[in-house]
Amino acid sequence: TSWMSLKQIAAKAMLVNISDAIVMNAVPKYALLTVAIPKSYTKKDLKQLASGFKKIARKYNIEIIGGDTISNNKLDISVTIISKTKNATLRTGTNVNDLVCYTGKLGSTKKDLDKLLNNKKVSKKSKFIKPKLNAEFFYEAAPYINSALDISDGLFFELERLSKSNKIGFEFFDSIDNSVGCSGEEYEILFTYSKKNRKKVEKIAKKHKVKLNTFAYAVKGKYSCECRGHHF
């Protein structure tokens, strides 16, 4: 907790699970929390944790409906999000010639982790501490998106997942540096869409002030990642 407050840890635990729901075009409705708590924690510590969970639950209109608390020698948080969707977006669904895109800017979380490991401070706005989710953009763009997943283990690692799920490879427009492609815990969205829908997707992104990076197209073949897959 020297890097993040208990409130920030609880909030991030919620956000990273909500992220999975969003990229499936599902609206999170309920949460189940299992929290293993060290005996050394004070009432103030517990209030901090609770406020982090509640803050994100309020923001995303999620009702915390139960879970479990147990004692442990270290803090351990497990979040289950129950979501609703009428039309799920899956990892499968990519077609040959689809454009491949990710939202936002990648690489900052790896840089911030390196700073923290070297006892340096990072901004309170760091995505490592507070992932930024693009829910409004994705829900509106979902009808024009063929497949999607969030970037938790790094862009290159998620591309390998996309490759295996759809039995495809990728033709990159430009080379992407490992400092960008191997940075995990980003929680930006990686998605594919048909060329005919490009203008529609870009218009929706502009409306929601989301930066798009269309960097490749899908081809026959396969793709494998050379980064070490990880949540930091």
Coordinates of N, CA and C in Angstrom, one line a residue:
T1 N 0.8 -1.2 0.0 CA 0.0 0.0 0.0 C 0.8 1.3 0.0
S2 N 2.2 1.1 -0.2 CA 3.0 2.4 -0.3 C 2.8 3.0 -1.7
W3 N 2.4 2.2 -2.6 CA 2.2 2.7 -4.0 C 0.8 3.3 -4.1
M4 N -0.2 2.6 -3.5 CA -1.6 3.0 -3.7 C -2.3 2.9 -2.4
S5 N -3.3 3.8 -2.2 CA -4.1 3.8 -0.9 C -5.0 2.6 -1.0
L6 N -5.6 2.2 0.1 CA -6.5 1.1 0.1 C -7.8 1.4 -0.7
K7 N -8.1 2.7 -0.7 CA -9.3 3.1 -1.5 C -9.0 3.0 -3.0
Q8 N -7.7 3.3 -3.4 CA -7.3 3.2 -4.8 C -7.3 1.7 -5.2
I9 N -6.8 0.8 -4.3 CA -6.7 -0.6 -4.6 C -8.1 -1.2 -4.8
A10 N -9.0 -0.8 -3.9 CA -10.4 -1.3 -4.1 C -11.0 -0.9 -5.3
A11 N -10.8 0.4 -5.7 CA -11.4 1.0 -6.9 C -10.8 0.3 -8.1
K12 N -9.5 0.0 -8.2 CA -8.9 -0.6 -9.3 C -9.4 -2.1 -9.4
A13 N -9.6 -2.8 -8.3 CA -10.1 -4.1 -8.3 C -11.5 -4.2 -9.0
M14 N -12.3 -3.2 -8.8 CA -13.6 -3.1 -9.4 C -13.4 -2.8 -10.9
L15 N -12.6 -1.8 -11.2 CA -12.5 -1.3 -12.6 C -12.0 -2.3 -13.5
V16 N -11.0 -3.1 -13.1 CA -10.4 -4.1 -14.0 C -11.4 -5.2 -14.4
N17 N -12.4 -5.5 -13.5 CA -13.4 -6.5 -13.7 C -14.5 -5.9 -14.6
I18 N -14.9 -4.6 -14.3 CA -15.9 -3.9 -15.1 C -15.4 -3.8 -16.6
S19 N -14.1 -3.6 -16.8 CA -13.5 -3.5 -18.1 C -13.8 -4.8 -19.0
D20 N -13.8 -5.9 -18.3 CA -14.1 -7.2 -19.1 C -15.5 -7.2 -19.5
A21 N -16.4 -6.7 -18.7 CA -17.9 -6.6 -19.1 C -18.1 -5.6 -20.3
I22 N -17.4 -4.5 -20.2 CA -17.6 -3.4 -21.2 C -17.2 -4.0 -22.6
V23 N -16.0 -4.6 -22.7 CA -15.6 -5.1 -24.0 C -16.4 -6.2 -24.6
M24 N -17.3 -6.8 -23.8 CA -18.3 -7.8 -24.3 C -19.6 -7.1 -24.6
N25 N -19.6 -5.8 -24.6 CA -20.9 -5.0 -24.8 C -21.9 -5.4 -23.8
A26 N -21.5 -5.6 -22.5 CA -22.4 -6.0 -21.4 C -22.4 -4.8 -20.4
V27 N -23.5 -4.6 -19.9 CA -23.7 -3.5 -18.8 C -23.6 -4.2 -17.5
P28 N -22.6 -3.8 -16.6 CA -22.5 -4.4 -15.3 C -23.6 -4.0 -14.4
K29 N -24.2 -5.0 -13.7 CA -25.4 -4.7 -12.9 C -25.1 -5.0 -11.4
Y30 N -24.4 -6.1 -11.1 CA -24.2 -6.5 -9.7 C -22.8 -6.9 -9.5
A31 N -22.4 -6.8 -8.2 CA -21.0 -7.2 -7.9 C -21.0 -8.1 -6.6
L32 N -20.2 -9.1 -6.6 CA -19.9 -10.0 -5.5 C -18.5 -9.8 -5.1
L33 N -18.2 -9.4 -3.8 CA -16.9 -9.1 -3.4 C -16.4 -10.1 -2.3
T34 N -15.3 -10.7 -2.6 CA -14.7 -11.6 -1.5 C -13.3 -10.9 -1.2
V35 N -13.2 -10.5 0.1 CA -12.1 -9.8 0.6 C -11.4 -10.5 1.8
A36 N -10.1 -10.9 1.6 CA -9.3 -11.5 2.6 C -8.5 -10.4 3.3
I37 N -8.7 -10.2 4.6 CA -8.2 -9.0 5.3 C -7.2 -9.3 6.3
P38 N -6.0 -8.7 6.3 CA -5.0 -8.9 7.4 C -5.6 -8.5 8.8
K39 N -5.2 -9.2 9.8 CA -5.7 -8.9 11.1 C -5.2 -7.5 11.6
S40 N -4.2 -7.0 11.0 CA -3.6 -5.7 11.5 C -4.4 -4.5 11.0
Y41 N -5.3 -4.8 10.1 CA -6.1 -3.6 9.5 C -7.0 -3.0 10.6
T42 N -7.1 -1.7 10.6 CA -7.9 -0.9 11.5 C -9.3 -0.7 10.9
K43 N -10.2 -0.1 11.8 CA -11.5 0.3 11.3 C -11.4 1.3 10.1
K44 N -10.4 2.2 10.3 CA -10.1 3.2 9.3 C -9.7 2.6 7.9
D45 N -8.9 1.6 8.0 CA -8.4 0.8 6.8 C -9.6 0.2 6.1
L46 N -10.5 -0.4 6.9 CA -11.7 -1.1 6.3 C -12.6 -0.1 5.7
K47 N -12.7 1.1 6.3 CA -13.6 2.2 5.7 C -13.0 2.6 4.4
Q48 N -11.7 2.7 4.3 CA -11.0 3.1 3.1 C -11.3 2.1 1.9
L49 N -11.2 0.8 2.3 CA -11.5 -0.2 1.3 C -12.9 -0.1 0.8
A50 N -13.8 0.0 1.8 CA -15.3 0.1 1.4 C -15.6 1.3 0.6
S51 N -14.9 2.4 0.9 CA -15.2 3.6 0.1 C -14.8 3.5 -1.4
G52 N -13.6 2.7 -1.6 CA -13.2 2.5 -3.0 C -14.1 1.6 -3.8
F53 N -14.6 0.6 -3.1 CA -15.6 -0.3 -3.8 C -16.9 0.5 -4.1
K54 N -17.4 1.3 -3.1 CA -18.6 2.0 -3.2 C -18.6 3.1 -4.3
K55 N -17.4 3.8 -4.3 CA -17.2 4.9 -5.3 C -17.4 4.4 -6.7
I56 N -16.8 3.3 -7.1 CA -16.9 2.7 -8.4 C -18.3 2.1 -8.7
A57 N -18.8 1.5 -7.7 CA -20.2 0.9 -7.8 C -21.2 2.0 -8.1
R58 N -21.1 3.1 -7.4 CA -22.0 4.3 -7.7 C -21.8 4.8 -9.1
K59 N -20.5 5.0 -9.5 CA -20.2 5.5 -10.8 C -20.8 4.7 -12.0
Y60 N -20.8 3.4 -11.8 CA -21.3 2.5 -12.9 C -22.6 1.9 -12.6
N61 N -23.3 2.4 -11.5 CA -24.7 2.0 -11.2 C -24.7 0.5 -10.9
I62 N -23.7 0.0 -10.2 CA -23.7 -1.4 -9.8 C -24.1 -1.6 -8.4
E63 N -24.9 -2.6 -8.2 CA -25.3 -2.9 -6.8 C -24.4 -4.1 -6.2
I64 N -23.8 -3.8 -5.1 CA -23.0 -4.8 -4.4 C -24.0 -5.7 -3.7
I65 N -24.1 -7.0 -4.1 CA -25.2 -7.8 -3.6 C -24.7 -8.9 -2.6
G66 N -23.4 -8.9 -2.3 CA -22.9 -9.9 -1.4 C -21.5 -10.3 -1.6
G67 N -21.1 -11.4 -1.0 CA -19.7 -11.9 -1.1 C -19.3 -12.5 0.2
D68 N -18.0 -12.3 0.6 CA -17.5 -12.9 1.8 C -16.3 -12.1 2.3
T69 N -16.1 -12.1 3.6 CA -14.9 -11.5 4.2 C -14.2 -12.6 5.1
I70 N -12.9 -12.7 4.9 CA -12.2 -13.7 5.7 C -10.9 -13.0 6.2
S71 N -10.2 -13.5 7.2 CA -9.0 -13.0 7.6 C -7.8 -13.7 6.9
N72 N -6.7 -13.0 6.7 CA -5.6 -13.5 5.9 C -4.4 -12.8 6.3
N73 N -3.2 -13.3 5.9 CA -2.0 -12.6 6.3 C -1.6 -11.5 5.3
K74 N -2.4 -11.4 4.2 CA -2.2 -10.3 3.2 C -3.6 -10.0 2.6
L75 N -3.7 -8.8 2.0 CA -4.9 -8.4 1.4 C -5.1 -9.2 0.1
D76 N -6.3 -9.7 0.0 CA -6.7 -10.5 -1.3 C -8.1 -10.1 -1.6
I77 N -8.3 -9.6 -2.9 CA -9.6 -9.2 -3.3 C -10.0 -10.0 -4.5
S78 N -11.2 -10.5 -4.5 CA -11.8 -11.2 -5.7 C -13.2 -10.5 -6.0
V79 N -13.3 -10.0 -7.2 CA -14.5 -9.3 -7.6 C -15.2 -10.1 -8.7
T80 N -16.5 -10.4 -8.5 CA -17.3 -11.0 -9.6 C -18.3 -10.0 -10.0
I81 N -18.3 -9.7 -11.3 CA -19.3 -8.7 -11.9 C -20.3 -9.5 -12.7
I82 N -21.6 -9.3 -12.4 CA -22.7 -9.9 -13.1 C -23.3 -8.8 -14.1
S83 N -23.3 -9.1 -15.3 CA -23.6 -8.1 -16.4 C -24.8 -8.6 -17.3
K84 N -25.4 -7.6 -18.0 CA -26.4 -8.0 -18.9 C -26.1 -7.5 -20.3
T85 N -26.4 -8.3 -21.3 CA -26.2 -7.9 -22.7 C -27.2 -8.5 -23.6
K86 N -27.7 -7.8 -24.6 CA -28.6 -8.4 -25.6 C -27.8 -8.9 -26.8
N87 N -26.6 -8.4 -27.0 CA -25.8 -8.7 -28.1 C -24.3 -8.7 -27.8
A88 N -23.8 -9.8 -27.3 CA -22.4 -9.8 -26.8 C -21.4 -9.6 -27.9
T89 N -20.3 -8.9 -27.6 CA -19.2 -8.8 -28.5 C -18.1 -9.8 -27.9
L90 N -17.6 -10.7 -28.8 CA -16.7 -11.8 -28.3 C -15.3 -11.6 -28.9
R91 N -14.4 -12.4 -28.5 CA -13.1 -12.4 -29.1 C -13.1 -13.0 -30.5
T92 N -14.0 -13.9 -30.7 CA -14.2 -14.4 -32.0 C -15.0 -13.5 -32.9
G93 N -14.9 -13.6 -34.2 CA -15.7 -12.7 -35.0 C -14.9 -11.9 -36.0
T94 N -13.6 -12.0 -35.8 CA -12.7 -11.2 -36.7 C -12.6 -11.9 -38.1
N95 N -12.7 -11.1 -39.2 CA -12.7 -11.6 -40.5 C -11.3 -11.2 -41.2
V96 N -10.9 -12.0 -42.2 CA -9.7 -11.6 -42.9 C -10.0 -10.2 -43.6
N97 N -9.1 -9.3 -43.5 CA -9.2 -7.9 -44.0 C -9.8 -6.9 -43.1
D98 N -10.3 -7.4 -41.9 CA -10.8 -6.5 -40.9 C -9.6 -5.6 -40.4
L99 N -10.0 -4.4 -40.1 CA -9.0 -3.4 -39.5 C -8.8 -3.8 -38.0
V100 N -7.6 -3.6 -37.5 CA -7.3 -3.8 -36.1 C -6.9 -2.5 -35.4
C101 N -7.5 -2.3 -34.3 CA -7.4 -0.9 -33.7 C -7.3 -1.1 -32.1
Y102 N -6.7 -0.1 -31.5 CA -6.8 0.0 -30.0 C -7.1 1.5 -29.7
T103 N -7.7 1.6 -28.5 CA -8.0 3.0 -28.0 C -6.9 3.6 -27.2
G104 N -6.8 4.9 -27.1 CA -5.9 5.6 -26.2 C -4.5 5.5 -26.6
K105 N -3.7 5.6 -25.5 CA -2.2 5.6 -25.7 C -1.6 4.5 -24.8
L106 N -0.8 3.7 -25.3 CA -0.2 2.6 -24.6 C 1.3 2.8 -24.2
G107 N 1.7 2.2 -23.1 CA 3.1 2.3 -22.7 C 3.3 3.0 -21.4
S108 N 2.3 3.8 -20.9 CA 2.5 4.6 -19.7 C 2.5 3.8 -18.4
T109 N 1.7 2.7 -18.4 CA 1.7 1.9 -17.2 C 3.0 1.2 -16.9
K110 N 3.6 0.7 -17.9 CA 4.9 0.0 -17.8 C 6.0 1.0 -17.3
K111 N 5.9 2.2 -17.8 CA 6.9 3.3 -17.4 C 6.6 3.7 -15.9
D112 N 5.3 3.8 -15.6 CA 5.0 4.1 -14.2 C 5.3 3.0 -13.2
L113 N 5.2 1.8 -13.6 CA 5.6 0.7 -12.8 C 7.1 0.7 -12.5
D114 N 7.8 1.0 -13.6 CA 9.3 1.1 -13.4 C 9.7 2.2 -12.5
K115 N 9.0 3.3 -12.5 CA 9.2 4.4 -11.6 C 8.9 4.0 -10.2
L116 N 7.8 3.3 -10.0 CA 7.4 2.8 -8.6 C 8.5 1.9 -8.1
L117 N 8.9 1.0 -8.9 CA 9.9 0.0 -8.5 C 11.3 0.6 -8.1
N118 N 11.5 1.8 -8.7 CA 12.7 2.6 -8.3 C 12.4 3.7 -7.3
N119 N 11.3 3.5 -6.5 CA 10.9 4.4 -5.4 C 10.7 5.8 -5.9
K120 N 10.2 6.0 -7.1 CA 9.8 7.3 -7.6 C 8.3 7.4 -7.6
K121 N 7.8 8.6 -7.5 CA 6.4 8.8 -7.5 C 5.8 8.9 -8.9
V122 N 4.5 8.6 -9.0 CA 3.8 8.7 -10.3 C 2.6 9.6 -10.0
S123 N 2.0 10.1 -11.1 CA 0.9 11.0 -11.0 C -0.3 10.2 -10.5
K124 N -1.2 10.9 -9.7 CA -2.4 10.3 -9.2 C -3.3 9.9 -10.4
K125 N -3.1 10.5 -11.5 CA -3.9 10.2 -12.7 C -3.4 9.0 -13.5
S126 N -2.3 8.4 -13.1 CA -1.6 7.3 -13.8 C -2.6 6.2 -14.0
K127 N -2.6 5.6 -15.2 CA -3.5 4.5 -15.6 C -3.2 3.3 -14.8
F128 N -1.9 3.2 -14.3 CA -1.5 2.1 -13.4 C -2.4 2.1 -12.1
I129 N -2.6 3.3 -11.6 CA -3.4 3.4 -10.4 C -4.9 3.5 -10.7
K130 N -5.3 4.2 -11.7 CA -6.7 4.3 -12.0 C -6.9 4.1 -13.5
P131 N -7.3 2.9 -13.9 CA -7.6 2.6 -15.3 C -8.7 3.5 -15.8
K132 N -8.6 3.9 -17.1 CA -9.6 4.8 -17.7 C -10.4 3.9 -18.7
L133 N -11.6 3.7 -18.4 CA -12.5 2.8 -19.3 C -13.3 3.7 -20.2
N134 N -13.4 3.2 -21.4 CA -14.2 3.9 -22.5 C -15.5 3.3 -22.8
A135 N -16.4 3.2 -21.7 CA -17.6 2.5 -21.8 C -18.6 3.1 -22.8
E136 N -18.8 4.5 -22.7 CA -19.8 5.1 -23.6 C -19.4 4.9 -25.1
F137 N -18.1 5.1 -25.4 CA -17.6 4.9 -26.8 C -18.0 3.5 -27.2
F138 N -17.6 2.5 -26.4 CA -17.7 1.1 -26.8 C -19.2 0.7 -27.0
Y139 N -20.0 1.1 -26.1 CA -21.5 0.7 -26.2 C -22.1 1.2 -27.5
E140 N -21.7 2.4 -27.9 CA -22.2 3.0 -29.1 C -21.6 2.4 -30.4
A141 N -20.3 2.1 -30.3 CA -19.6 1.5 -31.5 C -19.8 0.0 -31.6
A142 N -20.3 -0.6 -30.6 CA -20.4 -2.1 -30.6 C -21.1 -2.7 -31.9
P143 N -22.2 -2.1 -32.4 CA -22.8 -2.7 -33.5 C -21.9 -2.8 -34.8
Y144 N -20.8 -2.0 -34.8 CA -19.9 -1.9 -35.9 C -18.6 -2.7 -35.7
I145 N -18.5 -3.3 -34.5 CA -17.3 -4.0 -34.1 C -17.5 -5.5 -34.2
N146 N -16.5 -6.2 -34.7 CA -16.6 -7.6 -34.9 C -16.0 -8.5 -33.8
S147 N -15.0 -8.0 -33.1 CA -14.5 -8.7 -32.0 C -13.7 -7.7 -31.1
A148 N -13.6 -8.0 -29.8 CA -12.9 -7.1 -28.9 C -12.4 -7.8 -27.7
L149 N -11.4 -7.2 -27.0 CA -10.9 -7.6 -25.7 C -10.2 -6.5 -25.1
D150 N -10.0 -6.5 -23.8 CA -9.3 -5.4 -23.1 C -7.8 -5.7 -23.0
I151 N -7.0 -4.7 -23.0 CA -5.5 -4.9 -23.0 C -5.1 -5.0 -21.5
S152 N -5.1 -6.2 -21.0 CA -4.7 -6.4 -19.6 C -3.2 -6.9 -19.6
D153 N -2.9 -7.8 -20.5 CA -1.5 -8.3 -20.5 C -0.6 -7.7 -21.5
G154 N -1.0 -6.7 -22.2 CA -0.2 -6.0 -23.2 C -0.8 -6.2 -24.6
L155 N -0.6 -5.3 -25.5 CA -1.2 -5.3 -26.8 C -0.7 -6.6 -27.6
F156 N 0.6 -6.9 -27.6 CA 1.1 -8.0 -28.3 C 0.5 -9.4 -27.8
F157 N 0.4 -9.4 -26.5 CA -0.2 -10.7 -25.9 C -1.7 -10.8 -26.3
E158 N -2.4 -9.7 -26.2 CA -3.8 -9.8 -26.6 C -4.0 -10.1 -28.1
L159 N -3.1 -9.6 -28.9 CA -3.1 -10.0 -30.4 C -2.9 -11.5 -30.6
E160 N -2.1 -12.1 -29.7 CA -1.9 -13.5 -29.8 C -3.2 -14.2 -29.5
R161 N -3.9 -13.7 -28.4 CA -5.2 -14.3 -28.1 C -6.2 -14.2 -29.2
L162 N -6.2 -13.0 -29.9 CA -7.1 -12.7 -31.0 C -6.8 -13.6 -32.1
S163 N -5.5 -13.8 -32.4 CA -5.0 -14.7 -33.4 C -5.5 -16.2 -33.2
K164 N -5.3 -16.7 -32.0 CA -5.7 -18.0 -31.7 C -7.2 -18.2 -31.8
S165 N -8.0 -17.2 -31.3 CA -9.4 -17.3 -31.3 C -10.0 -17.3 -32.7
N166 N -9.3 -16.6 -33.6 CA -9.9 -16.4 -35.0 C -9.1 -17.1 -36.1
K167 N -8.0 -17.7 -35.6 CA -7.0 -18.4 -36.6 C -6.6 -17.4 -37.7
I168 N -6.1 -16.3 -37.3 CA -5.7 -15.3 -38.2 C -4.3 -14.7 -37.8
G169 N -3.7 -14.0 -38.7 CA -2.5 -13.2 -38.4 C -2.7 -11.7 -38.7
F170 N -1.7 -10.9 -38.6 CA -1.9 -9.5 -38.8 C -0.8 -8.9 -39.7
E171 N -1.2 -8.0 -40.5 CA -0.2 -7.2 -41.3 C -0.2 -5.8 -40.7
F172 N 1.0 -5.4 -40.1 CA 1.1 -4.1 -39.4 C 1.4 -3.0 -40.5
F173 N 0.8 -1.9 -40.2 CA 1.1 -0.7 -41.1 C 2.5 -0.1 -40.8
D174 N 2.8 -0.1 -39.5 CA 4.1 0.4 -39.1 C 4.5 -0.5 -37.9
S175 N 5.8 -0.6 -37.6 CA 6.3 -1.4 -36.5 C 5.9 -0.7 -35.2
I176 N 5.6 -1.5 -34.2 CA 5.2 -1.0 -32.9 C 6.3 -1.4 -31.9
D177 N 6.8 -0.5 -31.1 CA 7.9 -0.7 -30.2 C 7.4 -1.6 -29.0
N178 N 8.3 -2.4 -28.5 CA 8.0 -3.2 -27.3 C 7.6 -2.5 -26.1
S179 N 8.0 -1.2 -26.0 CA 7.6 -0.4 -24.8 C 6.1 -0.1 -24.9
V180 N 5.6 -0.1 -26.1 CA 4.1 0.1 -26.3 C 3.4 -1.3 -26.3
G181 N 3.9 -2.2 -27.0 CA 3.3 -3.5 -27.3 C 3.3 -4.5 -26.1
C182 N 4.3 -4.3 -25.2 CA 4.4 -5.2 -24.0 C 3.9 -4.6 -22.7
S183 N 3.4 -3.4 -22.8 CA 2.9 -2.8 -21.5 C 1.6 -3.3 -21.1
G184 N 1.5 -4.0 -20.0 CA 0.3 -4.6 -19.5 C -0.5 -3.6 -18.6
E185 N -1.6 -4.1 -18.1 CA -2.5 -3.3 -17.2 C -2.9 -2.0 -17.8
E186 N -3.1 -1.9 -19.1 CA -3.5 -0.7 -19.8 C -5.0 -0.5 -19.7
Y187 N -5.7 -1.6 -19.9 CA -7.2 -1.6 -19.9 C -7.8 -0.7 -21.0
E188 N -7.0 -0.5 -22.1 CA -7.6 0.1 -23.3 C -8.3 -1.0 -24.0
I189 N -8.9 -0.7 -25.1 CA -9.7 -1.7 -25.8 C -9.0 -2.0 -27.2
L190 N -8.8 -3.3 -27.4 CA -8.3 -3.8 -28.7 C -9.5 -4.4 -29.4
F191 N -9.8 -3.9 -30.7 CA -10.9 -4.4 -31.4 C -10.7 -4.5 -32.9
T192 N -11.6 -5.2 -33.6 CA -11.5 -5.3 -35.0 C -12.8 -4.9 -35.6
Y193 N -12.8 -4.3 -36.8 CA -14.0 -3.9 -37.5 C -13.8 -3.9 -39.0
S194 N -14.9 -4.0 -39.7 CA -14.9 -4.0 -41.2 C -14.5 -2.7 -41.8
K195 N -13.8 -2.7 -42.9 CA -13.3 -1.4 -43.5 C -14.5 -0.5 -43.8
K196 N -15.6 -1.1 -44.2 CA -16.8 -0.3 -44.5 C -17.4 0.5 -43.4
N197 N -17.0 0.1 -42.1 CA -17.5 0.8 -40.9 C -16.5 1.8 -40.3
R198 N -15.4 2.0 -41.0 CA -14.4 2.8 -40.5 C -14.9 4.3 -40.1
K199 N -15.6 4.9 -41.0 CA -16.0 6.3 -40.8 C -17.0 6.3 -39.6
K200 N -17.9 5.3 -39.5 CA -18.8 5.3 -38.4 C -18.1 5.2 -37.1
V201 N -17.2 4.2 -37.0 CA -16.4 4.0 -35.8 C -15.6 5.3 -35.4
E202 N -15.0 5.9 -36.4 CA -14.2 7.1 -36.1 C -15.0 8.3 -35.6
K203 N -16.2 8.4 -36.2 CA -17.2 9.4 -35.8 C -17.6 9.3 -34.3
I204 N -17.9 8.0 -34.0 CA -18.3 7.7 -32.6 C -17.1 8.0 -31.6
A205 N -15.9 7.7 -32.0 CA -14.7 7.9 -31.2 C -14.5 9.4 -31.0
K206 N -14.7 10.2 -32.1 CA -14.5 11.6 -32.0 C -15.6 12.2 -31.0
K207 N -16.8 11.7 -31.1 CA -17.9 12.2 -30.2 C -17.5 12.0 -28.8
H208 N -16.9 10.9 -28.4 CA -16.6 10.6 -27.1 C -15.1 10.9 -26.7
K209 N -14.5 11.7 -27.6 CA -13.1 12.1 -27.4 C -12.2 10.9 -27.0
V210 N -12.3 9.8 -27.8 CA -11.5 8.7 -27.6 C -10.5 8.6 -28.8
K211 N -9.2 8.5 -28.5 CA -8.2 8.4 -29.5 C -8.2 6.9 -30.1
L212 N -8.2 6.8 -31.4 CA -8.2 5.5 -32.0 C -6.8 5.3 -32.8
N213 N -6.3 4.1 -32.7 CA -5.1 3.8 -33.4 C -5.3 2.5 -34.2
T214 N -5.6 2.7 -35.5 CA -5.8 1.6 -36.4 C -4.5 1.3 -37.0
F215 N -3.9 0.1 -36.6 CA -2.5 -0.2 -36.8 C -2.2 -1.4 -37.7
A216 N -3.3 -2.2 -38.0 CA -3.0 -3.4 -38.8 C -4.3 -3.9 -39.4
Y217 N -4.2 -4.9 -40.3 CA -5.4 -5.6 -40.8 C -5.2 -7.1 -40.6
A218 N -6.3 -7.8 -40.5 CA -6.2 -9.2 -40.3 C -5.9 -10.0 -41.6
V219 N -5.1 -11.0 -41.6 CA -4.7 -11.8 -42.8 C -4.8 -13.3 -42.4
K220 N -4.7 -14.1 -43.4 CA -4.6 -15.6 -43.1 C -3.3 -15.8 -42.4
G221 N -3.2 -16.7 -41.4 CA -1.9 -17.0 -40.8 C -2.1 -17.0 -39.3
K222 N -1.0 -16.8 -38.6 CA -1.0 -16.7 -37.1 C 0.0 -15.7 -36.6
Y223 N -0.2 -15.3 -35.4 CA 0.6 -14.3 -34.7 C 1.0 -14.8 -33.4
S224 N 2.3 -14.7 -33.0 CA 2.7 -15.1 -31.6 C 3.4 -13.9 -31.0
C225 N 3.3 -13.8 -29.7 CA 3.8 -12.6 -29.0 C 5.1 -13.1 -28.3
E226 N 6.1 -12.2 -28.3 CA 7.4 -12.4 -27.7 C 7.5 -11.8 -26.3
C227 N 6.5 -11.0 -25.9 CA 6.6 -10.4 -24.6 C 6.2 -11.5 -23.6
R228 N 6.6 -11.2 -22.3 CA 6.2 -12.1 -21.2 C 4.8 -11.6 -20.8
G229 N 3.8 -12.5 -20.9 CA 2.5 -12.1 -20.6 C 2.3 -11.9 -19.1
H230 N 1.7 -10.8 -18.7 CA 1.6 -10.5 -17.3 C 0.5 -9.4 -17.0
H231 N -0.1 -9.6 -15.8 CA -0.6 -8.5 -15.1 C 0.6 -8.1 -14.2
F232 N 0.9 -6.9 -14.1 CA 2.1 -6.5 -13.3 C 2.0 -7.0 -11.8

